Amino acid sequence: MKILVVNGPNLNLLGQREPSIYGETSLEHLVEMLKDHGSKMGIYVDHIQSNSEGEIIDALHNAVGKWDGIILNAGAYTHYSYAIRDAVAAVKLPVIEIHISNIHAREEFRRQSVIAPVCIGQITGLGIEGYLLALDYFAKYFKKKS
Amino acid sequence: MKILVVNGPNLNLLGQREPSIYGETSLEHLVEMLKDHGSKMGIYVDHIQSNSEGEIIDALHNAVGKWDGIILNAGAYTHYSYAIRDAVAAVKLPVIEIHISNIHAREEFRRQSVIAPVCIGQITGLGIEGYLLALDYFAKYFKKKS
Amino acid sequence: MKILVVNGPNLNLLGQREPSIYGETSLEHLVEMLKDHGSKMGIYVDHIQSNSEGEIIDALHNAVGKWDGIILNAGAYTHYSYAIRDAVAAVKLPVIEIHISNIHAREEFRRQSVIAPVCIGQITGLGIEGYLLALDYFAKYFKKKS
Amino acid sequence: MKILVVNGPNLNLLGQREPSIYGETSLEHLVEMLKDHGSKMGIYVDHIQSNSEGEIIDALHNAVGKWDGIILNAGAYTHYSYAIRDAVAAVKLPVIEIHISNIHAREEFRRQSVIAPVCIGQITGLGIEGYLLALDYFAKYFKKKS
Amino acid sequence: MKILVVNGPNLNLLGQREPSIYGETSLEHLVEMLKDHGSKMGIYVDHIQSNSEGEIIDALHNAVGKWDGIILNAGAYTHYSYAIRDAVAAVKLPVIEIHISNIHAREEFRRQSVIAPVCIGQITGLGIEGYLLALDYFAKYFKKKS
Amino acid sequence: MKILVVNGPNLNLLGQREPSIYGETSLEHLVEMLKDHGSKMGIYVDHIQSNSEGEIIDALHNAVGKWDGIILNAGAYTHYSYAIRDAVAAVKLPVIEIHISNIHAREEFRRQSVIAPVCIGQITGLGIEGYLLALDYFAKYFKKKS
Amino acid sequence: MKILVVNGPNLNLLGQREPSIYGETSLEHLVEMLKDHGSKMGIYVDHIQSNSEGEIIDALHNAVGKWDGIILNAGAYTHYSYAIRDAVAAVKLPVIEIHISNIHAREEFRRQSVIAPVCIGQITGLGIEGYLLALDYFAKYFKKKS
Amino acid sequence: MKILVVNGPNLNLLGQREPSIYGETSLEHLVEMLKDHGSKMGIYVDHIQSNSEGEIIDALHNAVGKWDGIILNAGAYTHYSYAIRDAVAAVKLPVIEIHISNIHAREEFRRQSVIAPVCIGQITGLGIEGYLLALDYFAKYFKKKS
Amino acid sequence: MKILVVNGPNLNLLGQREPSIYGETSLEHLVEMLKDHGSKMGIYVDHIQSNSEGEIIDALHNAVGKWDGIILNAGAYTHYSYAIRDAVAAVKLPVIEIHISNIHAREEFRRQSVIAPVCIGQITGLGIEGYLLALDYFAKYFKKKS
Amino acid sequence: MKILVVNGPNLNLLGQREPSIYGETSLEHLVEMLKDHGSKMGIYVDHIQSNSEGEIIDALHNAVGKWDGIILNAGAYTHYSYAIRDAVAAVKLPVIEIHISNIHAREEFRRQSVIAPVCIGQITGLGIEGYLLALDYFAKYFKKKS
Amino acid sequence: MKILVVNGPNLNLLGQREPSIYGETSLEHLVEMLKDHGSKMGIYVDHIQSNSEGEIIDALHNAVGKWDGIILNAGAYTHYSYAIRDAVAAVKLPVIEIHISNIHAREEFRRQSVIAPVCIGQITGLGIEGYLLALDYFAKYFKKKS
Amino acid sequence: MKILVVNGPNLNLLGQREPSIYGETSLEHLVEMLKDHGSKMGIYVDHIQSNSEGEIIDALHNAVGKWDGIILNAGAYTHYSYAIRDAVAAVKLPVIEIHISNIHAREEFRRQSVIAPVCIGQITGLGIEGYLLALDYFAKYFKKKS
């Protein structure tokens, strides 16, 4: 099984940017953790980060036929990118939306995700642990299916 | 470590009620799964279900000093019970909000949680698996703290 | 055929409370009228009144397998109880919503019913006569079905 | 006692138009049923159908002094015709609003009736049976008055 | 003269819950203070606290004929319980609404009271002193009436 | 100079309909008063009343080249008939909007006129006197122009 | 009979300010015209202009017992001064609201008058002629009353 | 193949009314152009224009069984006539909505069509050319179907 | 201790203006009552009334260093004067907001106070008694502080 | 004459993505059809597709001086890209907006185009045929101009 | 060149009022700085501060013919004073709006300026430096014009 | 000191695009002016322009450690790019937002900036002069700091 992790705008700054909100782990370290955690469960994990809406859409399109599921943290695009939403709906892969912080406890505009309605589910507020839990979910999800 | 699972209105019908949305596992079976899963990680799990807003508030109040964390699926109260929100805020225990279905892909009124802003995080759309992931999260959460 | 009448908050005061709006018949008398009217058509009628949202949900759950249809006046819960709405949707019994007064001619908040979308229909403004008409409807409804 | 039934736009297509929503009875048959049902209770029933807002207003005006009550299904005019609302308010006859389908379970715009606040009550979702129940109501209503 | 004090959800935690907002006096102590203060003015005071919407409605109904006035702090139910509002309107006793904190200086949802329109008045932000001032008001109110 | 008075839905009931709001003068008498008042100022006045939106539009179209100005009371169409608005804008005759009652002191929906933005002005709340004042205005208006 | 004309903010600039909207007549000249027109009908007219909300309120208060009616153009205060509204309601004199321009054909915020609901009527868009028509109305209004 | 063109309110003024917006072609000329254009493709075209909402509904009803498709410009009814919408939905003929002007570049209220959701498509802003393009579309549409 | 009472627009008419809402006590009498009541508790009370927003702001500014607390009834300015709000926030004196009538039981616009968020609390609906209760509160408030 | 076709996000998946909504023609085939269709009318057609908002803006800028008109399907950017809107407005070339599906019959957010107000027109719901009709329009449009 | 600086409500407290937001410079010192800065560029600067909306309007009116430009900080009036807006529009002098604090980073109501649409521009958040920059702008602005 | 100027979408067209709104200076010339103006004050200025949201975010990220402050005109992204907002908040450099035109005097959507709340201030409507004033501000800002 192969899972692609897609991180959106500003997540390249993970660990540096407002650590009280986003924690102190760097993106590099997070990716390592995900690969390790995946390999223990026989899941091959890879990762893409981009600040560009178009590149995220491209990544989703390219995932078809190559990956079994996607873990997506679209950053602030979450709240207005109907284009990414359309891409998620079009690729027909299972997608789990992740937010590191509790988006419901912050500014009003962060409470709405235009992408969530076309994902299978969403994990918010559980820090980078959320990515690992999503991986766990996929492990069971594909076991059931097969 | 001791975790209390609190299920709100209509969750007693789990397995019978609209299985295409909520799955076929019964509440009894879910509780068993949670206890088993917990015991493997050294977590004592217990469970309360009530259709009454007042009883859910009582359960949250009584949890203080007895439980280390709470997994809460407040059912439809999620969308308007500021009284349960106040109880969550008052008890100062870590609370994770769970929804079995992807509330963002259903009726508009289900997209807002008035309780989420005072929880630490939220897992939605991952079926009853969401409860187990929350338990996993607590296992790591308390390990870090201790 | 067996029909359960469920009356919500403040309907225990029927006959005493603002008679210019709700009429002068007491709840006891209404129940008698309904039982009489039902028995003439071979319908067994019983009645539950509660001021508690949780008890109304319990009553709806318990109705499954015991009753053929429900006449529901959820009082002011009509306007915000998504939990009762979910219970109505879950039990899959035919439910008719009744309001004694014309809710469209009163305060703005009374014009919206969050429960009506999952009922089969609604009768408003026809006084306690509305309950009797609902009974008449059920009489024909089940005749057609059988 | 004389009751006028006023049916608004598109109701001439009853039985042909979206039968899954509006049923299979034709307007002609409905009118017959109403006349029969009325005559059993000593009520003379007649019927007008028009697709024109102006003609419906004319019909309401002309009813004064000739009819004792009106059963009104204003079709889609229900949701925006303040002119019909004013006509109902002006004629001072008791009017019951009928909708064949459960308008609360359909598009958002169908949930509001601008006419209901000046009617005595409303029956929705009970199919063409709703017209007959309204007739029953009028039978008792005028008995009480006299 | 007899005054009933009704406290709603989470007020049993008074003194423990967020003391920076709600103060350090416990509910027990508040009740004592109210009884003492009342007895000095010849007012008999008693008290009910419940986390249940239904029980608060029951308490209001039972007050008829037994109590001369009610001091009501409905906690978070203040902001959505149209059922409690209806109970207040139905019992026709003078009711004063109290809030310990300044609800206008907190979250947006706390600024609206659906119960206030059917009370005689409201005291907010003056801490537990607000209850005592309400008692003072009733002392004068009934003196004037008699 | 020739002025056409156009009265919309329900104004045929003038004098009979809610006289506390609309006064006791009948439409026939109003028309007479307008003709008399006009003839004193050398203005020929005529009148059309219709309950039909389409006929009002026809009347406005037909006015081109025959009338110098229009006094329009579109009744409840005022609040939603963008079709009449378009007709007023299309005919390019000066139009004064009249309302007998003070529409700002009644229901919320009566406060907005979708037609007023394309009229030259509006007189509301001055009873049938408003029609006469509009005529006076036209008398001066055309004197200035010529 | 004595009528007071009250003009609000920026109306001192009449004739100078945006003449394409407000015309070329100066305030002084308007006042003269009003006095002349009044004297012909046996009405004594006087005038106050102020840019200050407080002074307009004072003027309305002082009118009690001295004037029979008021013609009020509150300028931009029209759209938000609930304080002037309260003053109009308090003085219990008949007040007619005037706007020189067609406020419905300008910016959205100009379409709402918070004062109009407590006036007897409103004339808009008829230029300074509106003031004279209001005077005419008062002449007839008091003739009828006496 | 037979196509009916239905034009709504004020379109009889085509060519005369605000030519900068609607162009200079008269309705008569447009109809001729449509008939010519149709006949070249073997399509019989006819035309109805009415300012009356009811007549437009009648025309749509009468089209069943006689016409293969409809080109509808409902004029300002587009923005509020749920009755015409219901008629379009009821007749189950393919309907294309046309607007001569770019309704998105004009007043806010013109941007919403309540009829478009039940049409197959919409052409706006391309002048009277839009009608001809709709005819072209139908030519291909029916060719594909047959 | 010295307390300043600040009354806003239209409160000079107290006793004359709508006595069914505001009571029959005149402002002069109210001020006397407040001075008397204050002097019994060793509080020096004085009073300012103004219909002018600017003068109320001046009064608040001048209070700094001279008064220990302020009782403020800003009349209708309550609902829109962000300038008075800023003045209250700037002076950093404890301010209690008073409304004689129950503002929650009147027009919608009276339900919002833009000033309350920067006051310590609010008393509404308890008539002029509200001022006296505020004085009582200050007596205890300063006792506690000292 | 030279026409540039600009397709936005996810349109590269044409033919694969939700064929029930978008049809089965691939983007490559559509482009061929457009080039063929154009060449028959002496129009040179070329095509750009990008998932990136910035590249679409670049394409529009580069079109100045090279192309005579643009056919734009901005995909989901249609609903929020004010940046593309500004680019369309800036380049001053005639632009026709195309949507393959009937955006008015889908999710609420798809009903608004922020780009349409600066285009000359819009064709929606007519499938890929819409692009060809736009080409036809341009053919006539430039013939008229020249 | 002569520039008038107009400061609105509460700005007399500059330096004393919430220095963390508004800085520690007093109004007197600011005025001095402005006069000095102006004189270096050959601009005569004077200053008016008032807490009264009416006086600010008077000041704007009086500026005509005496001053070349205005720097306006209307304080909280910024957010609702349509009367000051009208005054700015009427005087036809170039006006620059200043806010010391970043109004976009504070309460929601501070984000809207009803005056800005009739000013030439706005400087916010740059402290008292904003006034000096406005002066610099005027220096260049008039140089260009002359 | 080093200041980076970041210009967003469509600003590459400066001087060509709607010169009545944006002026006639080209972007190249503006950059030269800024460099000259900066060098006079010992500020090194450089410039980036991009139509791509992602590239603007990249530019902001790359500025950390290299630049002391940023002057940002995000073009139309200002109104919806929460991703750029997050980048501004993350980099923790002082940012001043510039708009050449008075965004408050244009379309409604241009009045809101989602980026301004995380900038230190905003200058709008002062043409390209706004950039120079921002530079002046930074000159003083860093002088004070050092």
Short mmCIF file of N, CA, C and O in Angstrom, two decimals, chain A residues 52-55 57-58 61 64 80-92 114 118, chain J residues 9-13 16-19 22 49 51-53 75-77 79-80 106-107 109-110:
data_model
loop_
_atom_site.label_atom_id
_atom_site.label_comp_id
_atom_site.label_asym_id
_atom_site.label_seq_id
_atom_site.Cartn_x
_atom_site.Cartn_y
_atom_site.Cartn_z
N SER A 52 1.86 26.45 -3.69
CA SER A 52 1.08 26.82 -4.87
C SER A 52 -0.16 25.94 -5.01
O SER A 52 -0.06 24.70 -5.03
N GLU A 53 -1.31 26.59 -5.13
CA GLU A 53 -2.60 25.91 -5.31
C GLU A 53 -2.54 24.99 -6.53
O GLU A 53 -2.97 23.84 -6.49
N GLY A 54 -1.96 25.50 -7.64
CA GLY A 54 -1.89 24.73 -8.88
C GLY A 54 -1.05 23.48 -8.73
O GLY A 54 -1.41 22.40 -9.23
N GLU A 55 0.07 23.58 -8.02
CA GLU A 55 0.93 22.41 -7.83
C GLU A 55 0.25 21.36 -6.96
O GLU A 55 0.48 20.16 -7.14
N ILE A 57 -2.96 20.80 -6.89
CA ILE A 57 -3.91 20.16 -7.81
C ILE A 57 -3.18 19.17 -8.72
O ILE A 57 -3.62 18.03 -8.90
N ASP A 58 -2.04 19.61 -9.27
CA ASP A 58 -1.24 18.70 -10.11
C ASP A 58 -0.87 17.43 -9.34
O ASP A 58 -1.00 16.32 -9.85
N HIS A 61 -3.79 15.12 -9.11
CA HIS A 61 -4.05 14.47 -10.40
C HIS A 61 -3.05 13.34 -10.66
O HIS A 61 -3.42 12.25 -11.09
N VAL A 64 -3.31 9.59 -9.18
CA VAL A 64 -4.20 8.54 -9.70
C VAL A 64 -3.39 7.39 -10.29
O VAL A 64 -2.51 7.61 -11.12
N TYR A 80 -10.89 28.17 1.16
CA TYR A 80 -11.49 28.80 -0.03
C TYR A 80 -11.16 28.12 -1.35
O TYR A 80 -11.73 28.48 -2.37
N SER A 81 -10.31 27.10 -1.37
CA SER A 81 -9.91 26.55 -2.67
C SER A 81 -10.89 25.50 -3.18
O SER A 81 -10.72 24.29 -2.98
N TYR A 82 -11.91 25.98 -3.86
CA TYR A 82 -12.85 25.06 -4.51
C TYR A 82 -12.15 24.29 -5.63
O TYR A 82 -12.59 23.23 -6.03
N ALA A 83 -11.02 24.83 -6.12
CA ALA A 83 -10.27 24.14 -7.16
C ALA A 83 -9.62 22.87 -6.60
O ALA A 83 -9.63 21.82 -7.25
N ILE A 84 -9.05 22.96 -5.39
CA ILE A 84 -8.50 21.75 -4.76
C ILE A 84 -9.64 20.79 -4.43
O ILE A 84 -9.52 19.58 -4.62
N ARG A 85 -10.74 21.30 -3.95
CA ARG A 85 -11.91 20.46 -3.69
C ARG A 85 -12.30 19.67 -4.93
O ARG A 85 -12.53 18.46 -4.86
N ASP A 86 -12.36 20.35 -6.06
CA ASP A 86 -12.73 19.67 -7.30
C ASP A 86 -11.71 18.59 -7.66
O ASP A 86 -12.08 17.52 -8.15
N ALA A 87 -10.43 18.89 -7.41
CA ALA A 87 -9.39 17.90 -7.71
C ALA A 87 -9.57 16.67 -6.83
O ALA A 87 -9.47 15.53 -7.31
N VAL A 88 -9.82 16.87 -5.53
CA VAL A 88 -10.05 15.74 -4.63
C VAL A 88 -11.23 14.91 -5.12
O VAL A 88 -11.16 13.67 -5.19
N ALA A 89 -12.32 15.59 -5.48
CA ALA A 89 -13.50 14.87 -5.95
C ALA A 89 -13.22 14.12 -7.25
O ALA A 89 -13.72 13.02 -7.49
N ALA A 90 -12.37 14.70 -8.10
CA ALA A 90 -12.12 14.11 -9.41
C ALA A 90 -11.24 12.86 -9.34
O ALA A 90 -11.45 11.91 -10.10
N VAL A 91 -10.26 12.85 -8.41
CA VAL A 91 -9.30 11.75 -8.44
C VAL A 91 -9.85 10.45 -7.85
O VAL A 91 -9.30 9.38 -8.06
N LYS A 92 -10.92 10.59 -7.09
CA LYS A 92 -11.60 9.41 -6.54
C LYS A 92 -10.70 8.49 -5.72
O LYS A 92 -10.89 7.27 -5.71
N VAL A 114 -13.80 23.96 2.81
CA VAL A 114 -14.56 23.70 1.59
C VAL A 114 -14.15 22.37 0.97
O VAL A 114 -14.79 21.89 0.04
N VAL A 118 -15.75 16.51 0.46
CA VAL A 118 -15.41 15.48 -0.53
C VAL A 118 -14.28 14.55 -0.04
O VAL A 118 -13.82 13.70 -0.80
N PRO J 9 -8.51 24.92 -13.81
CA PRO J 9 -8.16 23.76 -13.01
C PRO J 9 -9.09 22.57 -13.23
O PRO J 9 -10.31 22.72 -13.31
N ASN J 10 -8.48 21.38 -13.30
CA ASN J 10 -9.15 20.09 -13.40
C ASN J 10 -9.72 19.81 -14.78
O ASN J 10 -10.21 18.71 -15.02
N LEU J 11 -9.66 20.78 -15.70
CA LEU J 11 -10.21 20.52 -17.02
C LEU J 11 -9.29 19.64 -17.85
O LEU J 11 -9.71 19.07 -18.85
N ASN J 12 -8.03 19.47 -17.42
CA ASN J 12 -7.15 18.47 -18.04
C ASN J 12 -7.72 17.06 -17.87
O ASN J 12 -7.37 16.15 -18.62
N LEU J 13 -8.59 16.87 -16.90
CA LEU J 13 -9.16 15.54 -16.65
C LEU J 13 -10.43 15.29 -17.47
O LEU J 13 -11.09 14.27 -17.30
N GLN J 16 -12.38 11.97 -18.24
CA GLN J 16 -12.16 10.99 -17.17
C GLN J 16 -12.97 11.33 -15.92
O GLN J 16 -13.52 10.47 -15.25
N ARG J 17 -13.03 12.65 -15.60
CA ARG J 17 -13.61 13.14 -14.35
C ARG J 17 -15.13 13.20 -14.43
O ARG J 17 -15.68 13.84 -15.32
N GLU J 18 -15.80 12.52 -13.49
CA GLU J 18 -17.26 12.53 -13.37
C GLU J 18 -17.96 12.70 -14.74
O GLU J 18 -18.59 13.74 -14.99
N PRO J 19 -17.85 11.71 -15.64
CA PRO J 19 -18.39 11.85 -17.01
C PRO J 19 -19.90 12.13 -17.03
O PRO J 19 -20.40 12.75 -17.97
N TYR J 22 -19.53 15.99 -16.72
CA TYR J 22 -18.70 16.72 -17.67
C TYR J 22 -18.61 16.08 -19.06
O TYR J 22 -17.92 16.59 -19.93
N GLN J 49 -4.24 25.15 -21.08
CA GLN J 49 -4.89 24.66 -19.86
C GLN J 49 -3.90 24.76 -18.73
O GLN J 49 -2.72 24.43 -18.90
N ASN J 51 -3.70 24.43 -14.18
CA ASN J 51 -4.33 24.33 -12.86
C ASN J 51 -3.93 25.49 -11.97
O ASN J 51 -4.44 25.61 -10.85
N SER J 52 -3.06 26.37 -12.45
CA SER J 52 -2.51 27.44 -11.63
C SER J 52 -3.17 28.78 -11.96
O SER J 52 -3.20 29.22 -13.11
N GLU J 53 -3.65 29.44 -10.92
CA GLU J 53 -4.29 30.75 -11.04
C GLU J 53 -3.33 31.75 -11.69
O GLU J 53 -3.71 32.50 -12.59
N GLY J 75 -12.93 27.06 -14.49
CA GLY J 75 -13.16 25.99 -13.51
C GLY J 75 -13.60 26.57 -12.18
O GLY J 75 -14.32 27.57 -12.14
N ALA J 76 -13.15 25.96 -11.10
CA ALA J 76 -13.59 26.42 -9.78
C ALA J 76 -13.05 27.80 -9.43
O ALA J 76 -13.58 28.46 -8.54
N TYR J 77 -12.01 28.29 -10.11
CA TYR J 77 -11.54 29.66 -9.85
C TYR J 77 -12.64 30.68 -10.15
O TYR J 77 -12.64 31.79 -9.62
N HIS J 79 -15.38 30.97 -9.05
CA HIS J 79 -16.21 31.35 -7.90
C HIS J 79 -15.48 32.20 -6.87
O HIS J 79 -16.09 32.68 -5.93
N TYR J 80 -14.15 32.37 -7.01
CA TYR J 80 -13.46 33.21 -6.02
C TYR J 80 -12.25 33.97 -6.54
O TYR J 80 -11.72 34.82 -5.84
N ARG J 106 -26.32 22.84 -9.41
CA ARG J 106 -25.38 22.09 -8.55
C ARG J 106 -25.23 22.75 -7.16
O ARG J 106 -26.18 23.33 -6.67
N GLU J 107 -24.07 22.64 -6.52
CA GLU J 107 -23.92 23.23 -5.18
C GLU J 107 -24.10 24.75 -5.24
O GLU J 107 -23.73 25.38 -6.21
N PHE J 109 -22.40 27.16 -3.99
CA PHE J 109 -21.22 28.00 -4.27
C PHE J 109 -20.90 28.11 -5.75
O PHE J 109 -20.20 29.01 -6.18
N ARG J 110 -21.42 27.17 -6.56
CA ARG J 110 -21.14 27.22 -8.00
C ARG J 110 -22.03 28.21 -8.74
O ARG J 110 -21.84 28.46 -9.93
#
